[in-house]
Amino acid sequence: MKRDYSDKLWQEASQLFPGGVNSPVRAFRGVGGTPFFTQRASGAKLWDVDGNEYIDYVGTWGPAILGHAHPKVVRAVQEAAREGTSFGTPNPREIRLAQLVVEAYPSIEKLRFVNSGTEATMSAIRLARGFTKRDKIVKFDGCYHGHADSLLVKAGSGGATFDVPDSAGVPADFARNTLTLTLNDVAGLQRVKWDEIACVIIEPVPGNMGLIPLTPEFLQALRQVTRDSGALLILDEVMCGFRVAKGGAQELYRLKADLTTLGKIIGGGLPVGAFGGRAEIMDCLAPTGPVYQAGTLSGNPLAMAAGIATLEELFKPGNYHKLDVLTTQLCDGLRGAAAMANVPVYQTRIGSKFCTFFTDQPVVDYASAKRSDTKRYGKFFHAMLERGVYLAPSQFEVGFMSLAHTSEDIEKTIHAASEAFKQL
Ligand SMILES: *Cc1c(COP(=O)(O)O)cnc(C)c1O
């Protein structure tokens, strides 16, 4: 596969952007090599600037659940653009998108639109602190909630320790208010003084250390301790919202969050995030309440139009079932191909999210995810890319199926995988 033009652009990008990119994982550090530059995308396919075609399982990191450049989404954005790209006043499209969100999420009575998932989680945490008048928050080892200061914190060893920042530039004082716990550890929840905690934030379908299913018992226990102590439960559904079911993880696990954060699919490929929940909590936001939050481009008409078109199409009957069937077909095929080649893998799937861990041990938390053979994953990734299949460029990211993928795409992918596994 020739990538001359991508290589030339990479030289230029490396002069202009730190690490050549505007978001770190795009740089392929997790798998080695350098990234291709995408010229265009349509349906389940990407074409790079050298004209190579790839079946895409990254889906712009989750938003492209209909496939790329869906005609209805493109048309909606074009129509909106003709009417003006931003007004800085309320616009009718905000209401339509909000109604679609509220219809899917019974726990959301009121919401606010923002411009990214990071903004949604950052604002939800400020709101939780303002509402409860408490400072400390709880998160889980390996869960990613965007790059806000108090969320860039990882776990220390074992139990509950107030932690150190994950990134330079985050004051240790911020991190000291963030407590980190281990996923799926019900007993660990007892070690926290919950009446000091403003909120706990969790990915109910963790997808930022590969895909790790949580047990329903664990999620119920978390709901119970937070309800009993007045700490708010923030379910970060930026990735799994509208992805694992119409009502996201809350539908799947029959859970009700106090606050929910959304992003990715809700913007149909344009920059959108949202957070919402009980009206009593949401009304603490400015202008009705004392918690400040604002955005020049929030509720942007183009972004709202893309979100509306995406959700209206996605909510048509049968689509989630179709995604399930396609993803099951792929995961069964990958597992079979790995077994044929004697490559130990641990395959996870929830709805249309999937992950192939290169380990023979079950993956139940961040520590077990990190036991995966990342070098081997890198080799597999490149062997697949050479065969025209674009998987996530890191062992610790998930794959996303779209409604544009066909059984034929999946057959091709499994065929490529059986060759790639043998090559390892
Ligand atoms: C992607 C992601 C975010 C951050 O969203 P951005 O739009 O990248 O800021 C937050 N939480 C989860 C669970 C995510 O997957």
Tab-separated table of C-alpha atoms and ligand atoms in Angstrom:
chain	number	residue	atom	x	y	z
A	1	MET	CA	0.000	0.000	0.000
A	2	LYS	CA	1.503	3.334	-1.028
A	3	ARG	CA	1.182	6.270	1.372
A	4	ASP	CA	3.542	8.818	-0.213
A	5	TYR	CA	1.209	11.784	0.005
A	6	SER	CA	0.219	10.961	3.605
A	7	ASP	CA	3.912	10.741	4.485
A	8	LYS	CA	4.552	14.144	2.927
A	9	LEU	CA	1.636	15.712	4.815
A	10	TRP	CA	2.881	14.067	8.013
A	11	GLN	CA	6.196	15.907	7.624
A	12	GLU	CA	4.334	19.208	7.311
A	13	ALA	CA	1.920	18.453	10.161
A	14	SER	CA	4.814	17.519	12.432
A	15	GLN	CA	6.227	21.022	11.946
A	16	LEU	CA	2.927	22.658	12.775
A	17	PHE	CA	1.315	20.574	15.519
A	18	PRO	CA	2.797	19.006	18.654
A	19	GLY	CA	3.274	15.352	17.708
A	20	GLY	CA	1.774	16.127	14.298
A	21	VAL	CA	-1.812	15.991	15.557
A	22	ASN	CA	-4.614	17.878	17.242
A	23	SER	CA	-5.581	14.969	19.513
A	24	PRO	CA	-2.960	12.517	20.813
A	25	VAL	CA	-4.262	9.033	19.876
A	26	ARG	CA	-4.365	10.032	16.211
A	27	ALA	CA	-0.549	9.978	16.169
A	28	PHE	CA	-0.445	6.132	16.227
A	29	ARG	CA	1.895	6.126	19.252
A	30	GLY	CA	-0.001	3.117	20.598
A	31	VAL	CA	0.731	0.984	17.536
A	32	GLY	CA	3.849	2.535	16.013
A	33	GLY	CA	4.222	4.040	12.550
A	34	THR	CA	2.574	7.215	11.312
A	35	PRO	CA	-1.081	7.926	10.512
A	36	PHE	CA	-2.706	8.248	7.109
A	37	PHE	CA	-4.499	11.470	6.168
A	38	THR	CA	-8.134	11.040	5.266
A	39	GLN	CA	-9.397	12.685	2.093
A	40	ARG	CA	-13.033	11.674	2.441
A	41	ALA	CA	-15.373	9.222	4.088
A	42	SER	CA	-18.675	7.700	3.077
A	43	GLY	CA	-20.751	4.965	4.705
A	44	ALA	CA	-18.439	2.408	6.340
A	45	LYS	CA	-15.399	3.469	4.292
A	46	LEU	CA	-12.532	5.958	4.492
A	47	TRP	CA	-10.281	6.966	1.605
A	48	ASP	CA	-6.850	8.378	2.340
A	49	VAL	CA	-5.113	11.089	0.314
A	50	ASP	CA	-3.227	8.413	-1.673
A	51	GLY	CA	-6.517	6.830	-2.740
A	52	ASN	CA	-6.343	3.763	-0.465
A	53	GLU	CA	-9.700	2.475	0.790
A	54	TYR	CA	-10.332	1.248	4.331
A	55	ILE	CA	-13.282	-0.387	6.065
A	56	ASP	CA	-13.539	1.856	9.109
A	57	TYR	CA	-14.249	0.580	12.641
A	58	VAL	CA	-13.234	3.802	14.386
A	59	GLY	CA	-16.185	5.841	13.096
A	60	THR	CA	-14.566	9.134	14.103
A	61	TRP	CA	-14.287	7.635	17.627
A	62	GLY	CA	-17.952	6.849	17.952
A	63	PRO	CA	-20.171	9.533	16.388
A	64	ALA	CA	-20.545	7.882	12.951
A	65	ILE	CA	-23.175	5.335	13.977
A	66	LEU	CA	-25.088	5.883	10.712
A	67	GLY	CA	-21.847	5.650	8.744
A	68	HIS	CA	-19.961	8.642	7.371
A	69	ALA	CA	-21.621	11.450	5.408
A	70	HIS	CA	-25.126	10.000	5.710
A	71	PRO	CA	-27.211	11.808	3.041
A	72	LYS	CA	-29.833	12.942	5.572
A	73	VAL	CA	-27.196	14.399	7.882
A	74	VAL	CA	-25.382	16.140	5.031
A	75	ARG	CA	-28.640	17.623	3.772
A	76	ALA	CA	-29.651	18.797	7.248
A	77	VAL	CA	-26.308	20.555	7.740
A	78	GLN	CA	-26.502	22.182	4.286
A	79	GLU	CA	-30.012	23.450	4.940
A	80	ALA	CA	-29.024	24.812	8.342
A	81	ALA	CA	-25.888	26.501	6.954
A	82	ARG	CA	-27.958	28.367	4.387
A	83	GLU	CA	-29.954	29.898	7.241
A	84	GLY	CA	-26.844	31.032	9.107
A	85	THR	CA	-24.065	29.235	10.958
A	86	SER	CA	-24.506	30.767	14.411
A	87	PHE	CA	-26.915	33.223	15.977
A	88	GLY	CA	-26.086	33.642	19.640
A	89	THR	CA	-29.829	33.629	20.348
A	90	PRO	CA	-32.113	30.693	21.116
A	91	ASN	CA	-32.964	28.705	17.962
A	92	PRO	CA	-35.739	26.162	17.303
A	93	ARG	CA	-33.353	23.277	16.510
A	94	GLU	CA	-32.133	23.236	20.140
A	95	ILE	CA	-35.650	22.275	21.230
A	96	ARG	CA	-36.058	19.472	18.716
A	97	LEU	CA	-32.724	17.862	19.651
A	98	ALA	CA	-33.481	18.248	23.364
A	99	GLN	CA	-36.865	16.531	22.873
A	100	LEU	CA	-35.149	13.577	21.205
A	101	VAL	CA	-32.721	13.303	24.133
A	102	VAL	CA	-35.437	13.524	26.782
A	103	GLU	CA	-37.523	10.920	24.922
A	104	ALA	CA	-34.604	8.463	25.063
A	105	TYR	CA	-33.468	9.251	28.626
A	106	PRO	CA	-36.223	9.293	31.262
A	107	SER	CA	-33.704	10.491	33.894
A	108	ILE	CA	-33.114	13.728	31.980
A	109	GLU	CA	-35.735	16.361	32.763
A	110	LYS	CA	-33.652	19.359	31.730
A	111	LEU	CA	-30.376	19.613	29.858
A	112	ARG	CA	-27.804	22.018	28.533
A	113	PHE	CA	-25.928	21.746	25.249
A	114	VAL	CA	-22.178	22.330	25.122
A	115	ASN	CA	-19.535	21.780	22.438
A	116	SER	CA	-17.686	18.619	23.518
A	117	GLY	CA	-17.793	15.688	25.897
A	118	THR	CA	-15.089	17.300	28.001
A	119	GLU	CA	-17.213	20.392	28.498
A	120	ALA	CA	-20.167	18.215	29.469
A	121	THR	CA	-18.306	16.281	32.199
A	122	MET	CA	-16.447	19.344	33.465
A	123	SER	CA	-19.692	21.312	33.781
A	124	ALA	CA	-21.620	18.394	35.298
A	125	ILE	CA	-19.009	18.106	38.041
A	126	ARG	CA	-19.083	21.822	38.798
A	127	LEU	CA	-22.864	21.588	38.969
A	128	ALA	CA	-22.722	18.566	41.303
A	129	ARG	CA	-20.323	20.431	43.598
A	130	GLY	CA	-22.507	23.525	43.572
A	131	PHE	CA	-25.677	21.535	44.218
A	132	THR	CA	-24.301	19.383	47.062
A	133	LYS	CA	-21.937	22.058	48.466
A	134	ARG	CA	-19.263	19.354	48.712
A	135	ASP	CA	-15.835	19.344	46.998
A	136	LYS	CA	-14.654	15.757	46.703
A	137	ILE	CA	-15.462	13.560	43.728
A	138	VAL	CA	-15.012	9.862	42.995
A	139	LYS	CA	-13.932	8.338	39.701
A	140	PHE	CA	-12.802	4.894	38.586
A	141	ASP	CA	-9.394	3.690	37.547
A	142	GLY	CA	-9.115	3.686	33.758
A	143	CYS	CA	-12.335	5.600	33.035
A	144	TYR	CA	-11.782	8.609	30.790
A	145	HIS	CA	-14.050	11.609	31.095
A	146	GLY	CA	-12.319	14.137	28.872
A	147	HIS	CA	-9.379	16.321	29.800
A	148	ALA	CA	-10.719	18.613	32.540
A	149	ASP	CA	-8.199	19.093	35.371
A	150	SER	CA	-9.888	17.214	38.184
A	151	LEU	CA	-10.631	14.236	35.912
A	152	LEU	CA	-7.082	13.627	34.705
A	153	VAL	CA	-6.281	11.474	37.679
A	154	LYS	CA	-5.487	7.797	37.807
A	155	ALA	CA	-5.590	5.288	40.647
A	156	GLY	CA	-2.808	4.552	43.052
A	157	SER	CA	-2.470	1.025	44.343
A	158	GLY	CA	-5.459	-1.045	45.293
A	159	GLY	CA	-8.024	0.692	47.446
A	160	ALA	CA	-9.227	4.206	47.825
A	161	THR	CA	-6.400	6.725	47.755
A	162	PHE	CA	-6.602	10.405	46.988
A	163	ASP	CA	-4.524	10.604	43.947
A	164	VAL	CA	-1.853	12.285	41.905
A	165	PRO	CA	-2.495	13.987	38.545
A	166	ASP	CA	-2.123	12.032	35.317
A	167	SER	CA	-0.896	15.057	33.408
A	168	ALA	CA	1.674	17.765	33.985
A	169	GLY	CA	0.015	21.116	34.526
A	170	VAL	CA	-2.725	19.799	36.814
A	171	PRO	CA	-2.181	21.155	40.342
A	172	ALA	CA	-1.796	18.393	42.949
A	173	ASP	CA	-4.395	20.264	45.025
A	174	PHE	CA	-7.038	19.576	42.363
A	175	ALA	CA	-6.185	15.902	42.259
A	176	ARG	CA	-6.442	15.675	46.034
A	177	ASN	CA	-10.177	16.194	45.709
A	178	THR	CA	-10.474	13.268	43.302
A	179	LEU	CA	-10.745	9.811	44.822
A	180	THR	CA	-10.123	6.837	42.535
A	181	LEU	CA	-11.701	3.393	42.946
A	182	THR	CA	-11.502	0.078	41.099
A	183	LEU	CA	-14.239	-0.968	38.666
A	184	ASN	CA	-16.428	-3.956	39.500
A	185	ASP	CA	-15.202	-3.891	43.138
A	186	VAL	CA	-18.377	-3.746	45.255
A	187	ALA	CA	-16.455	-4.068	48.534
A	188	GLY	CA	-14.240	-1.131	47.552
A	189	LEU	CA	-17.291	1.152	47.588
A	190	GLN	CA	-17.523	0.723	51.362
A	191	ARG	CA	-14.149	2.411	51.883
A	192	VAL	CA	-15.449	5.852	50.912
A	193	LYS	CA	-17.007	8.382	53.281
A	194	TRP	CA	-19.844	9.056	50.912
A	195	ASP	CA	-21.334	11.953	52.877
A	196	GLU	CA	-18.232	14.004	51.938
A	197	ILE	CA	-18.611	13.252	48.244
A	198	ALA	CA	-20.257	15.642	45.764
A	199	CYS	CA	-20.533	13.091	42.993
A	200	VAL	CA	-19.222	9.930	41.461
A	201	ILE	CA	-18.594	9.881	37.734
A	202	ILE	CA	-18.370	6.618	35.828
A	203	GLU	CA	-18.550	5.279	32.303
A	204	PRO	CA	-21.341	2.711	32.739
A	205	VAL	CA	-19.949	0.959	29.655
A	206	PRO	CA	-16.233	1.660	30.067
A	207	GLY	CA	-14.686	2.097	26.638
A	208	ASN	CA	-11.487	4.016	27.169
A	209	MET	CA	-9.284	1.131	28.329
A	210	GLY	CA	-10.681	-1.215	25.737
A	211	LEU	CA	-14.237	-2.367	26.429
A	212	ILE	CA	-14.837	-3.708	29.939
A	213	PRO	CA	-18.350	-4.845	30.879
A	214	LEU	CA	-19.475	-3.855	34.372
A	215	THR	CA	-21.573	-6.217	36.449
A	216	PRO	CA	-25.178	-5.099	37.070
A	217	GLU	CA	-24.576	-5.794	40.800
A	218	PHE	CA	-21.727	-3.301	40.838
A	219	LEU	CA	-23.761	-0.602	39.123
A	220	GLN	CA	-26.733	-1.186	41.452
A	221	ALA	CA	-24.442	-0.999	44.506
A	222	LEU	CA	-23.073	2.302	43.243
A	223	ARG	CA	-26.594	3.636	42.726
A	224	GLN	CA	-27.499	2.568	46.273
A	225	VAL	CA	-24.529	4.170	48.100
A	226	THR	CA	-24.964	7.432	46.235
A	227	ARG	CA	-28.713	7.582	46.798
A	228	ASP	CA	-28.241	6.887	50.531
A	229	SER	CA	-25.604	9.588	51.022
A	230	GLY	CA	-26.776	12.390	48.767
A	231	ALA	CA	-23.745	12.094	46.486
A	232	LEU	CA	-24.831	12.535	42.877
A	233	LEU	CA	-24.392	9.710	40.370
A	234	ILE	CA	-23.073	11.061	37.073
A	235	LEU	CA	-23.240	8.505	34.299
A	236	ASP	CA	-20.806	9.545	31.592
A	237	GLU	CA	-22.554	8.308	28.475
A	238	VAL	CA	-20.525	10.436	26.066
A	239	MET	CA	-19.447	7.253	24.272
A	240	CYS	CA	-22.151	4.711	25.137
A	241	GLY	CA	-25.124	7.095	24.937
A	242	PHE	CA	-27.369	6.217	21.944
A	243	ARG	CA	-24.717	3.582	21.148
A	244	VAL	CA	-25.473	0.539	23.311
A	245	ALA	CA	-29.241	1.177	23.207
A	246	LYS	CA	-31.576	4.073	22.388
A	247	GLY	CA	-31.560	4.983	26.083
A	248	GLY	CA	-27.891	4.120	26.459
A	249	ALA	CA	-26.537	2.264	29.477
A	250	GLN	CA	-29.445	3.487	31.584
A	251	GLU	CA	-31.864	1.517	29.427
A	252	LEU	CA	-29.533	-1.493	29.282
A	253	TYR	CA	-29.015	-1.711	33.054
A	254	ARG	CA	-32.333	-0.121	34.206
A	255	LEU	CA	-30.417	2.623	35.998
A	256	LYS	CA	-31.373	6.221	36.671
A	257	ALA	CA	-28.595	8.777	36.872
A	258	ASP	CA	-28.827	12.072	38.732
A	259	LEU	CA	-26.840	13.649	35.904
A	260	THR	CA	-25.946	12.232	32.498
A	261	THR	CA	-23.257	13.473	30.159
A	262	LEU	CA	-23.567	12.997	26.411
A	263	GLY	CA	-21.429	13.708	23.353
A	264	LYS	CA	-20.190	11.975	20.202
A	265	ILE	CA	-23.357	10.507	18.549
A	266	ILE	CA	-25.533	13.385	19.763
A	267	GLY	CA	-23.683	15.721	17.382
A	268	GLY	CA	-23.707	13.411	14.357
A	269	GLY	CA	-20.046	14.259	13.681
A	270	LEU	CA	-20.239	17.941	14.606
A	271	PRO	CA	-18.943	19.285	17.926
A	272	VAL	CA	-21.713	18.774	20.488
A	273	GLY	CA	-21.962	17.647	24.080
A	274	ALA	CA	-24.770	17.830	26.610
A	275	PHE	CA	-25.392	17.266	30.258
A	276	GLY	CA	-28.750	16.877	31.916
A	277	GLY	CA	-30.702	15.353	34.754
A	278	ARG	CA	-33.202	16.155	37.460
A	279	ALA	CA	-34.706	19.633	37.030
A	280	GLU	CA	-33.995	20.463	40.671
A	281	ILE	CA	-30.266	19.988	40.003
A	282	MET	CA	-30.168	21.555	36.544
A	283	ASP	CA	-31.921	24.692	37.797
A	284	CYS	CA	-28.817	25.435	39.887
A	285	LEU	CA	-27.158	26.517	36.625
A	286	ALA	CA	-26.935	30.163	35.578
A	287	PRO	CA	-29.095	32.086	34.847
A	288	THR	CA	-31.529	30.483	37.352
A	289	GLY	CA	-28.897	29.322	39.842
A	290	PRO	CA	-25.448	30.120	41.198
A	291	VAL	CA	-23.374	27.641	39.139
A	292	TYR	CA	-21.874	29.426	36.141
A	293	GLN	CA	-21.672	27.758	32.747
A	294	ALA	CA	-21.847	29.337	29.272
A	295	GLY	CA	-20.821	28.939	25.621
A	296	THR	CA	-20.679	31.265	22.611
A	297	LEU	CA	-21.363	28.410	20.195
A	298	SER	CA	-23.488	26.184	22.456
A	299	GLY	CA	-26.657	24.969	20.738
A	300	ASN	CA	-25.080	25.842	17.411
A	301	PRO	CA	-27.682	25.400	14.631
A	302	LEU	CA	-25.428	23.322	12.343
A	303	ALA	CA	-24.487	20.987	15.147
A	304	MET	CA	-28.111	20.711	16.315
A	305	ALA	CA	-29.204	19.919	12.736
A	306	ALA	CA	-26.640	17.107	12.443
A	307	GLY	CA	-27.688	15.717	15.812
A	308	ILE	CA	-31.405	15.809	14.977
A	309	ALA	CA	-30.919	14.081	11.618
A	310	THR	CA	-28.694	11.434	13.231
A	311	LEU	CA	-31.023	10.594	16.109
A	312	GLU	CA	-34.184	10.628	13.984
A	313	GLU	CA	-32.612	8.147	11.587
A	314	LEU	CA	-31.059	6.043	14.339
A	315	PHE	CA	-34.305	5.725	16.316
A	316	LYS	CA	-36.125	4.051	13.413
A	317	PRO	CA	-37.306	0.555	14.417
A	318	GLY	CA	-34.868	-2.310	13.971
A	319	ASN	CA	-31.658	-0.303	13.876
A	320	TYR	CA	-30.283	-1.342	17.277
A	321	HIS	CA	-31.105	-4.952	16.509
A	322	LYS	CA	-29.285	-4.651	13.195
A	323	LEU	CA	-26.210	-3.191	14.913
A	324	ASP	CA	-26.264	-6.071	17.418
A	325	VAL	CA	-26.442	-8.682	14.678
A	326	LEU	CA	-23.616	-7.121	12.645
A	327	THR	CA	-21.352	-6.710	15.665
A	328	THR	CA	-21.994	-10.256	16.866
A	329	GLN	CA	-21.120	-11.548	13.399
A	330	LEU	CA	-17.835	-9.648	13.475
A	331	CYS	CA	-16.888	-10.628	17.030
A	332	ASP	CA	-17.656	-14.319	16.448
A	333	GLY	CA	-15.558	-14.198	13.292
A	334	LEU	CA	-12.617	-12.483	14.979
A	335	ARG	CA	-12.683	-14.922	17.890
A	336	GLY	CA	-12.768	-17.861	15.465
A	337	ALA	CA	-9.938	-16.474	13.344
A	338	ALA	CA	-7.766	-15.951	16.430
A	339	ALA	CA	-8.465	-19.503	17.648
A	340	MET	CA	-7.541	-20.956	14.234
A	341	ALA	CA	-4.203	-19.147	14.410
A	342	ASN	CA	-3.664	-20.086	18.067
A	343	VAL	CA	-3.546	-16.442	19.140
A	344	PRO	CA	-5.045	-15.987	22.628
A	345	VAL	CA	-7.570	-13.141	22.714
A	346	TYR	CA	-10.318	-11.997	25.062
A	347	GLN	CA	-13.185	-10.560	23.043
A	348	THR	CA	-15.725	-8.170	24.587
A	349	ARG	CA	-18.854	-6.646	23.054
A	350	ILE	CA	-21.746	-4.534	24.257
A	351	GLY	CA	-24.154	-3.465	21.541
A	352	SER	CA	-22.109	-2.109	18.658
A	353	LYS	CA	-18.939	-1.507	20.719
A	354	PHE	CA	-16.328	-4.225	20.730
A	355	CYS	CA	-12.742	-4.894	21.713
A	356	THR	CA	-10.214	-7.653	21.084
A	357	PHE	CA	-7.792	-7.815	24.000
A	358	PHE	CA	-4.559	-9.655	23.251
A	359	THR	CA	-4.568	-11.686	26.446
A	360	ASP	CA	-5.875	-15.104	27.478
A	361	GLN	CA	-7.091	-13.791	30.867
A	362	PRO	CA	-10.554	-12.291	31.422
A	363	VAL	CA	-10.496	-8.484	31.434
A	364	VAL	CA	-12.608	-7.044	34.255
A	365	ASP	CA	-10.804	-3.830	35.247
A	366	TYR	CA	-7.973	-1.502	34.239
A	367	ALA	CA	-5.273	-3.694	35.806
A	368	SER	CA	-6.345	-6.755	33.826
A	369	ALA	CA	-6.725	-4.680	30.627
A	370	LYS	CA	-3.129	-3.537	31.016
A	371	ARG	CA	-1.938	-7.141	30.921
A	372	SER	CA	-2.714	-7.193	27.184
A	373	ASP	CA	0.160	-7.619	24.753
A	374	THR	CA	0.191	-4.146	23.200
A	375	LYS	CA	3.137	-4.929	20.884
A	376	ARG	CA	1.173	-7.791	19.433
A	377	TYR	CA	-1.883	-5.575	19.051
A	378	GLY	CA	0.294	-3.071	17.148
A	379	LYS	CA	1.410	-5.789	14.718
A	380	PHE	CA	-2.171	-6.931	14.258
A	381	PHE	CA	-3.329	-3.349	13.689
A	382	HIS	CA	-0.768	-2.795	10.917
A	383	ALA	CA	-1.439	-6.163	9.302
A	384	MET	CA	-5.140	-5.207	9.162
A	385	LEU	CA	-4.413	-1.712	7.851
A	386	GLU	CA	-2.326	-3.197	5.018
A	387	ARG	CA	-5.396	-5.269	4.145
A	388	GLY	CA	-7.687	-2.231	4.061
A	389	VAL	CA	-9.226	-2.471	7.545
A	390	TYR	CA	-8.864	0.461	9.922
A	391	LEU	CA	-9.144	-0.574	13.578
A	392	ALA	CA	-8.522	1.716	16.545
A	393	PRO	CA	-4.820	2.638	16.675
A	394	SER	CA	-4.498	1.491	20.309
A	395	GLN	CA	-5.257	-1.662	22.296
A	396	PHE	CA	-7.083	0.556	24.792
A	397	GLU	CA	-9.669	1.936	22.392
A	398	VAL	CA	-12.799	0.164	21.207
A	399	GLY	CA	-14.209	-0.663	17.794
A	400	PHE	CA	-17.495	0.814	16.602
A	401	MET	CA	-19.926	-0.791	14.160
A	402	SER	CA	-22.156	1.445	12.054
A	403	LEU	CA	-25.445	0.922	10.245
A	404	ALA	CA	-23.552	1.390	6.974
A	405	HIS	CA	-21.415	-1.734	7.480
A	406	THR	CA	-22.608	-4.719	5.454
A	407	SER	CA	-22.236	-8.437	6.009
A	408	GLU	CA	-19.837	-8.369	3.077
A	409	ASP	CA	-17.629	-5.756	4.818
A	410	ILE	CA	-17.592	-7.996	7.867
A	411	GLU	CA	-16.702	-11.110	5.847
A	412	LYS	CA	-13.794	-9.179	4.303
A	413	THR	CA	-12.696	-8.043	7.744
A	414	ILE	CA	-12.757	-11.580	9.151
A	415	HIS	CA	-10.820	-12.849	6.142
A	416	ALA	CA	-8.195	-10.133	6.653
A	417	ALA	CA	-8.045	-10.993	10.358
A	418	SER	CA	-7.465	-14.687	9.740
A	419	GLU	CA	-4.419	-13.758	7.628
A	420	ALA	CA	-3.257	-11.103	10.098
A	421	PHE	CA	-3.525	-13.420	13.139
A	422	LYS	CA	-1.474	-16.074	11.300
A	423	GLN	CA	1.207	-13.501	10.588
A	424	LEU	CA	1.747	-12.754	14.323
B	1	LIG	C1	-14.776	10.913	24.323
B	1	LIG	C2	-15.183	10.916	25.733
B	1	LIG	C3	-15.197	12.090	26.501
B	1	LIG	C4	-14.656	13.392	25.985
B	1	LIG	O1	-15.365	13.881	24.906
B	1	LIG	P1	-14.637	14.953	23.930
B	1	LIG	O2	-15.717	15.337	22.986
B	1	LIG	O3	-13.496	14.229	23.302
B	1	LIG	O4	-14.180	16.069	24.787
B	1	LIG	C5	-15.707	12.035	27.775
B	1	LIG	N1	-16.169	10.882	28.287
B	1	LIG	C6	-16.164	9.726	27.586
B	1	LIG	C7	-16.716	8.494	28.199
B	1	LIG	C8	-15.647	9.703	26.300
B	1	LIG	O5	-15.604	8.547	25.628
